[in-house]
Short mmCIF file of C-alpha atoms in Angstrom, two decimals:
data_model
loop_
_atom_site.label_atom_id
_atom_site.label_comp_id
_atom_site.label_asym_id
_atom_site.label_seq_id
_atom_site.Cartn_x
_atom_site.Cartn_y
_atom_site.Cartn_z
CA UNK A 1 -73.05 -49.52 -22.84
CA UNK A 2 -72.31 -49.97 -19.46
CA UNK A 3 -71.29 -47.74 -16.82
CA UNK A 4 -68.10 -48.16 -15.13
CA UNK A 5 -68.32 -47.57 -11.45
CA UNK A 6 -65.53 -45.87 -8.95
CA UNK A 7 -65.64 -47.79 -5.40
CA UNK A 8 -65.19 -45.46 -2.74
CA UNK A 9 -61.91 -45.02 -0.87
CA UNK A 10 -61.53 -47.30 2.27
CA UNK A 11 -62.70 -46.24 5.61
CA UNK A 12 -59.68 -44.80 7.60
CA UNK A 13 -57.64 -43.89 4.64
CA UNK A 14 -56.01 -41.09 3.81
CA UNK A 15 -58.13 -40.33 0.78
CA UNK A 16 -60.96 -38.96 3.21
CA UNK A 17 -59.05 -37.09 5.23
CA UNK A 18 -58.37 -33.65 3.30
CA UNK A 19 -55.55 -31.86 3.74
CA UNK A 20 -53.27 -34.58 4.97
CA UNK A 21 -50.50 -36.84 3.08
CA UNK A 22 -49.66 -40.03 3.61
CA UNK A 23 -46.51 -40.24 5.50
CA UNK A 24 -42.92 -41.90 3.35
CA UNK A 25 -41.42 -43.92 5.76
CA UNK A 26 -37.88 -44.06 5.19
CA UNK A 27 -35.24 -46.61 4.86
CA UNK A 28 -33.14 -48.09 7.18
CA UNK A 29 -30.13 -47.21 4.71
CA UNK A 30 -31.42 -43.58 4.58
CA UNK A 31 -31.88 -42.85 8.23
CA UNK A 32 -28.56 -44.38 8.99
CA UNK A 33 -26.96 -41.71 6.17
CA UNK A 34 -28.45 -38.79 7.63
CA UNK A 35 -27.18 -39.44 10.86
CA UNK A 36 -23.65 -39.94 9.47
CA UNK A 37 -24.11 -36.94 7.90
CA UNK A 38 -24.82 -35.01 10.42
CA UNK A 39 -22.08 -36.01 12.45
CA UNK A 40 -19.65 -35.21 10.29
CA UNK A 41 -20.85 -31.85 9.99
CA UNK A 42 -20.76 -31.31 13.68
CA UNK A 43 -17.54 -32.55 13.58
CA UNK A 44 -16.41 -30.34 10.83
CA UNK A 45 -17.92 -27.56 12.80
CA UNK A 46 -16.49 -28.37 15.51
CA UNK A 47 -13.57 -28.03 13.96
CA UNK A 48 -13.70 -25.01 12.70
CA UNK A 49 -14.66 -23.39 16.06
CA UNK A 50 -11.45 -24.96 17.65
CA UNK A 51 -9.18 -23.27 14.72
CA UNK A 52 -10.95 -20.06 14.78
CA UNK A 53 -10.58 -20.11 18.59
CA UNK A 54 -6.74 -20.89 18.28
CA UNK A 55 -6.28 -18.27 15.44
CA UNK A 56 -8.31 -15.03 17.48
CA UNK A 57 -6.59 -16.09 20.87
CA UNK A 58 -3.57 -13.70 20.12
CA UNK A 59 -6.43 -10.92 19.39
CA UNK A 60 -8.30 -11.53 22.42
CA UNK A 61 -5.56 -11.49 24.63
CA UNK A 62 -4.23 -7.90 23.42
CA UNK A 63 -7.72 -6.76 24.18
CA UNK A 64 -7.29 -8.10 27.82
CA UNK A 65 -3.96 -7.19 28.43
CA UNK A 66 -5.37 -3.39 27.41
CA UNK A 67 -7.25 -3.88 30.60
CA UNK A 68 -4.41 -5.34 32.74
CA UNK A 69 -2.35 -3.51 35.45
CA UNK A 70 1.31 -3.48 33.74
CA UNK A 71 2.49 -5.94 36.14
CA UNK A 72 -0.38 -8.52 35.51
CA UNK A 73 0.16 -8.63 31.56
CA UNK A 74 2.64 -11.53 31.34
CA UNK A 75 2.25 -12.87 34.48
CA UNK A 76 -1.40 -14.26 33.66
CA UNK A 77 -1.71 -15.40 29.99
CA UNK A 78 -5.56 -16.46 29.87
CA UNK A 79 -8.43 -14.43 29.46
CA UNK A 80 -9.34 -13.66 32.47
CA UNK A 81 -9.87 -10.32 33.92
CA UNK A 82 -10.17 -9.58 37.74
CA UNK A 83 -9.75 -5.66 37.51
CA UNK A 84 -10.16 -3.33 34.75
CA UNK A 85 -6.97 -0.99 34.22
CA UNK A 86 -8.78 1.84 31.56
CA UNK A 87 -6.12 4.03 31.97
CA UNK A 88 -4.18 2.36 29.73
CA UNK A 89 -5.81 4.26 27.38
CA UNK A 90 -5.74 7.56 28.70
CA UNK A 91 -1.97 7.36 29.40
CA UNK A 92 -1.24 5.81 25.91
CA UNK A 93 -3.24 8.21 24.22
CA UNK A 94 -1.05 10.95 25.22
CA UNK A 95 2.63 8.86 26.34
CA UNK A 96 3.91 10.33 22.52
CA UNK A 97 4.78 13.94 21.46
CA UNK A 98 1.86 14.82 20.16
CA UNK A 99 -1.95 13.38 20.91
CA UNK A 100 -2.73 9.85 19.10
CA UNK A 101 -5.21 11.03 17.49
CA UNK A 102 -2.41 13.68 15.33
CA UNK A 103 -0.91 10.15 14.19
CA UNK A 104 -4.34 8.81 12.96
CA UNK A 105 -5.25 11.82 11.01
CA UNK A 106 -1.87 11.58 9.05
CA UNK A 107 -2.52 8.13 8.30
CA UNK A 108 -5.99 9.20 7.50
CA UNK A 109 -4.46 11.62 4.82
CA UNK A 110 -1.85 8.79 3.51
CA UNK A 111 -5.17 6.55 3.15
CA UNK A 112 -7.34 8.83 1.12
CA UNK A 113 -5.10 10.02 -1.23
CA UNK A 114 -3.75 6.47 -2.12
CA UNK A 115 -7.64 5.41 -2.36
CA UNK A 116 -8.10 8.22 -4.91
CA UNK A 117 -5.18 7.56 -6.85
CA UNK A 118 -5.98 3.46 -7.41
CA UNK A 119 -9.18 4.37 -8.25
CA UNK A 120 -8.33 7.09 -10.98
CA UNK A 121 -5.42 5.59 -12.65
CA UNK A 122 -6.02 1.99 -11.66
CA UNK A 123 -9.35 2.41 -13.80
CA UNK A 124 -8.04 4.38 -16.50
CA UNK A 125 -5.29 1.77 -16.89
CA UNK A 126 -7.62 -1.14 -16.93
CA UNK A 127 -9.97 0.43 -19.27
CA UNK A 128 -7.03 0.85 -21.93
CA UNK A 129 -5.94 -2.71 -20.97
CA UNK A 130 -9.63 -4.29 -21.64
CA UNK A 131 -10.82 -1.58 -24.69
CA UNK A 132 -8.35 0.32 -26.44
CA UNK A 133 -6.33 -1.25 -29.12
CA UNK A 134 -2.77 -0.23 -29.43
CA UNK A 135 0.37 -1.67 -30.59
CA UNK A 136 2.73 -3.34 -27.78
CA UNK A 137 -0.94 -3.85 -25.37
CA UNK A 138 0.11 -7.48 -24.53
CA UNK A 139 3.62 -6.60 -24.17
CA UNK A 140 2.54 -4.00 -21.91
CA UNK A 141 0.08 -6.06 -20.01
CA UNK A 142 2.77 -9.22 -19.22
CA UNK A 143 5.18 -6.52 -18.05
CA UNK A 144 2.20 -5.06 -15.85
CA UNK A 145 1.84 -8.98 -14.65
CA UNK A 146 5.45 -9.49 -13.83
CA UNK A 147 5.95 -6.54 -11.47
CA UNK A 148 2.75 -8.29 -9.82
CA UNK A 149 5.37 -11.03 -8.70
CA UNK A 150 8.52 -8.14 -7.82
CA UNK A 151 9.21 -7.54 -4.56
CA UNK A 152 8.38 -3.84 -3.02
CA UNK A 153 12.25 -3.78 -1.21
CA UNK A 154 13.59 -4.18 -4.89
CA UNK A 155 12.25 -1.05 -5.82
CA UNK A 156 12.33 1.38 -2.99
CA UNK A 157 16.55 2.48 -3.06
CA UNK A 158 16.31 4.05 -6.47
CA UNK A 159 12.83 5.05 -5.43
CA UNK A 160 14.24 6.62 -2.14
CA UNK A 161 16.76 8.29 -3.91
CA UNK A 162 14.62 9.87 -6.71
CA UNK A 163 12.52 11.18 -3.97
CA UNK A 164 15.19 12.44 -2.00
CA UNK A 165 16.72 14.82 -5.11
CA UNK A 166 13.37 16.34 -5.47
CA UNK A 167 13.41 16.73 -1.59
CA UNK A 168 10.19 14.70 -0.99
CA UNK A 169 11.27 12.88 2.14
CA UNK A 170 10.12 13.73 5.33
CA UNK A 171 6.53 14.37 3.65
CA UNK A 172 3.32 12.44 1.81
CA UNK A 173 4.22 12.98 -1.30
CA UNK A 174 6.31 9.86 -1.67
CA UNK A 175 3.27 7.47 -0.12
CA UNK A 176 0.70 9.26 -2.61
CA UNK A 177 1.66 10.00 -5.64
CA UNK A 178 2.83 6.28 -6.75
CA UNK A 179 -0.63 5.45 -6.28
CA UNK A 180 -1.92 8.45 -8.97
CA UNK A 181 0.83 6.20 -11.73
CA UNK A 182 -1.10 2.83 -11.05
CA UNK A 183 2.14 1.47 -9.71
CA UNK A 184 -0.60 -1.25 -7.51
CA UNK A 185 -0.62 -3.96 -10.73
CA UNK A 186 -2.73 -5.98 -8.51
CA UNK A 187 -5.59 -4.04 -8.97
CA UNK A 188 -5.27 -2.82 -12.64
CA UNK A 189 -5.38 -6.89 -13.35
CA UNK A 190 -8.45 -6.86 -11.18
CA UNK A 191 -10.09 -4.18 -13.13
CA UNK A 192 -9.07 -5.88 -16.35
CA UNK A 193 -10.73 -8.82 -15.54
CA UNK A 194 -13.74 -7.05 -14.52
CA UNK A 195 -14.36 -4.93 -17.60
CA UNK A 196 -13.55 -7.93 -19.77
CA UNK A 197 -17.20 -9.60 -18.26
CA UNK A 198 -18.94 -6.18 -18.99
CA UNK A 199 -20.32 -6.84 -22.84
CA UNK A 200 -19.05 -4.87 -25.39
CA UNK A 201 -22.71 -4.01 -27.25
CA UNK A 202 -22.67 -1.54 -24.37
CA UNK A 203 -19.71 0.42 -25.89
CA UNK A 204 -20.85 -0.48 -29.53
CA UNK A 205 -24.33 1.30 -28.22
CA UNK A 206 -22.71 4.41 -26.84
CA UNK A 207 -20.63 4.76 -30.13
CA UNK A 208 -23.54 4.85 -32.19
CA UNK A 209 -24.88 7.96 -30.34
CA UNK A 210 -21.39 9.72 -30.76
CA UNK A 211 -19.79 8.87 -27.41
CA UNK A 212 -15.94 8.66 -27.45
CA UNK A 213 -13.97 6.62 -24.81
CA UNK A 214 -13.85 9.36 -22.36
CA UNK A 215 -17.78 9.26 -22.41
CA UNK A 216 -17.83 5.90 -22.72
CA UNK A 217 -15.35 5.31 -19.61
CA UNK A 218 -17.08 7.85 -17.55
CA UNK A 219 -20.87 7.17 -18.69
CA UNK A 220 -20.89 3.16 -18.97
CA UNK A 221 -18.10 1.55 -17.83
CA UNK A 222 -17.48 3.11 -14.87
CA UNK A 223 -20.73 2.98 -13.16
CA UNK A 224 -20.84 -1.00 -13.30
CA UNK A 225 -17.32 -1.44 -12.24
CA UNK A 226 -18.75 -0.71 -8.50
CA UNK A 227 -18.31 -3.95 -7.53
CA UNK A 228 -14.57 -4.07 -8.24
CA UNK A 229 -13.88 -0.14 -7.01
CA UNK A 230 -15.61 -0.68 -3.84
CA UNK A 231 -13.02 -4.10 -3.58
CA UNK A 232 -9.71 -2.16 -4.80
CA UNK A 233 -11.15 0.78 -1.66
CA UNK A 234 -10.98 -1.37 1.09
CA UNK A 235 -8.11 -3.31 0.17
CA UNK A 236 -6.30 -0.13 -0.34
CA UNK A 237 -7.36 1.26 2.61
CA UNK A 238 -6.35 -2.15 4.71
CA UNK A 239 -2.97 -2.04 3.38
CA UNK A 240 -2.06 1.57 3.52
CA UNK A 241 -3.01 2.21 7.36
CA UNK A 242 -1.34 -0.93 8.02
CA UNK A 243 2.26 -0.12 6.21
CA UNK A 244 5.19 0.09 8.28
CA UNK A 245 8.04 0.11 6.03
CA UNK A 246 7.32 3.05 3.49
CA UNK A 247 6.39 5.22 6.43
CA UNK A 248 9.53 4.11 8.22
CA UNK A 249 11.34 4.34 5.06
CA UNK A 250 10.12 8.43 4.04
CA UNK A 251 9.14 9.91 7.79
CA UNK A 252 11.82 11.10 10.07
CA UNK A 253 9.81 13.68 11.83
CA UNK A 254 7.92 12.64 14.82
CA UNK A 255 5.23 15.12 13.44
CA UNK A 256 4.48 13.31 10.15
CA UNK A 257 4.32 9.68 11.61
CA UNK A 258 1.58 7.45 10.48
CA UNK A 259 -0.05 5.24 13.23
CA UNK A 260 2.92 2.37 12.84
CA UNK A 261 5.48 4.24 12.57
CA UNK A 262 4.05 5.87 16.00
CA UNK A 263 3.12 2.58 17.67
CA UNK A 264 7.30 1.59 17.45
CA UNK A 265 8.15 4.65 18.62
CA UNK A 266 5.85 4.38 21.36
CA UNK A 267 7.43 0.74 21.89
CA UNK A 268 11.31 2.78 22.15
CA UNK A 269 9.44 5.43 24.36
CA UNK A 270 8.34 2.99 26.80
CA UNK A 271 9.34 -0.29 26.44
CA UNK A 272 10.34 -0.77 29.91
CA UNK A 273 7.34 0.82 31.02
CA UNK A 274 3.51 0.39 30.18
CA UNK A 275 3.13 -2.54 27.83
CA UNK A 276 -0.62 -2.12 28.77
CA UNK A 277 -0.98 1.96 27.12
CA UNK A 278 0.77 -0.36 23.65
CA UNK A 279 -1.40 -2.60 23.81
CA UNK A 280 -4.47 -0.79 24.03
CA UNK A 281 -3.00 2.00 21.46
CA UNK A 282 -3.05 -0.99 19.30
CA UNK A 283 -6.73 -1.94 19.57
CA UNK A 284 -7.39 1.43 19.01
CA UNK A 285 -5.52 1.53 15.36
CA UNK A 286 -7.12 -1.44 14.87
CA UNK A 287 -10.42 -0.59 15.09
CA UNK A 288 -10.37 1.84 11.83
CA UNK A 289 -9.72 -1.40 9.98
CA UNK A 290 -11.81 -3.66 11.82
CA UNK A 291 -15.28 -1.16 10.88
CA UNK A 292 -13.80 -0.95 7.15
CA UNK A 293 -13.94 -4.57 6.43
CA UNK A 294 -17.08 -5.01 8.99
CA UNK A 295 -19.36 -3.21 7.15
CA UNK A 296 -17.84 -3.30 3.33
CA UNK A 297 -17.33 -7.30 3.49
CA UNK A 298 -20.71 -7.33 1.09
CA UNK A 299 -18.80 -5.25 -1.59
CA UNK A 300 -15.53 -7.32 -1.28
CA UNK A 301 -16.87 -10.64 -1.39
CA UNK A 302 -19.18 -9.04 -4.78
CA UNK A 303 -16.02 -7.35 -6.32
CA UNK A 304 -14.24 -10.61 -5.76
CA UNK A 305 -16.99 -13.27 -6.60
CA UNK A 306 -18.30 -11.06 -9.96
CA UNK A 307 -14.70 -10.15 -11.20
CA UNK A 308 -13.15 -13.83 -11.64
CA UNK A 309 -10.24 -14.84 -13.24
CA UNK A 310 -11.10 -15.38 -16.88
#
């Protein structure tokens, strides 16, 4: 038998050369796609940046006109700032009755209690939606649906009168304790569709060792619904410090105002006056909001990306 025989590579070739490949050279067709592609996603970007710019402009320019002499505000629209005027916040924080820092802590209180309420009877009600089996449930949960799609101002004369024969006007009571009757359908449907992804060998294991559904609510549902509480939180908190109408609606004492309500009566107080103490009155309500969804935007885009709609 003979031997075959391997030549050795070529002198120069990339064989010999260890730790080195040889290069692909690419096609004509290929180089000439990348570079399309690549401009299209500077112009997309591009893009983007211009809307983004357009949409934060009105922002931006509250922030600066916080800074402005009065008499500078609307004379000068761009961004510009020659002097800084920070006593616009010094004389707005004290232009109203009280401090407005009294108005923050009462919308403080209104937030907090609607937060605990969703999350107590917005879970309970979910739970019972996704778990329990009762007759009328899917009655129940398309009539939970449709008041999704009714409009608050429907609601709130018979609701202003009920309140007002139990003499809770002029108080919290009104703001808070619709949110301990999971009157927000919204997220109830969220929750639904949350527990619904949550397999049900979990609850079939807890029922083996003797749990009942308030054990198994508490012990194993509840502590991987996070992602969805920590969503229904911040929204809740986002849309109670920002509502106008049900405080304008229930407080009539200067005392009790939430921060909208005292921002328009800070606009009648002074309208003629210091736009610039408004403005930066504003910035400071908005900043609450601004740190809430800053530094819980990881659990809202979870809540929202793991819930779905099934």
């Amino acid at each position: 038998m003979t031997k075959t025989q391997t030549l050795p590579p070529a002198s120069g070739s990339s064989a010999d050369k260890p730790g080195k490949t040889p290069r692909r050279r690419e096609s004509p067709g290929g180089l000439a796609f990348s570079r399309s592609a690549r401009v299209k996603g500077l112009i997309k970007h591009a893009i983007l940046i211009l809307v983004g710019g357009i949409m934060i402009y009105p922002l931006l320019w509250m922030v600066v006109s916080s800074l402005r002499p009065n008499d500078l505000i609307f004379r000068e629209p761009g961004l510009w700032l020659q002097n800084l005027e920070m006593s616009n916040y010094t004389d707005g924080w004290s232009a109203l009755t009280h401090p407005f820092g009294h108005y923050m802590v009462n919308s403080a209180i209104v937030v907090l209690g609607s937060i605990i309420g969703n999350l107590i009877s917005c879970s309970m009600a979910a739970y019972a939606f996704a778990r329990l089996q009762f007759t009328g449930k899917k009655l129940f949960f398309g009539i939970m649906l449709l008041t999704i799609m009714l409009p608050f101002h429907v609601v709130i004369v018979p609701q202003y009168i009920l309140f007002s024969q139990i003499g809770w006007v002029n108080t919290f009571w009104p703001l808070i304790v619709p949110k301990l009757l999971a009157t927000d359908a919204f997220f109830v449907f969220l929750m639904v569709q949350f527990i619904r992804g949550i397999p049900k060998e979990l609850d079939e294991a807890a029922r083996i060792d003797g749990a009942g559904h308030p054990r198994i609510f508490l012990r194993v549902i509840l502590p991987l619904m996070v992602p969805a509480l920590a969503t229904t939180t911040i929204f809740t908190f986002i849309w109670t410090w920002n509502d106008f109408f049900s405080a304008l609606i229930y407080l009539t004492d200067p005392d009790m105002f939430t921060v909208p309500v005292a921002l328009r009566a800070f606009v009648d107080s002074q309208s003629a006056t210091s736009w610039g103490s408004l403005f930066a009155m504003s910035i400071v309500s908005l900043l609450p909001v601004f740190l809430v969804f800053l530094f819980g935007q990881r659990f809202l885009i979870k809540g929202i990306a793991t819930t779905g709609i099934k």
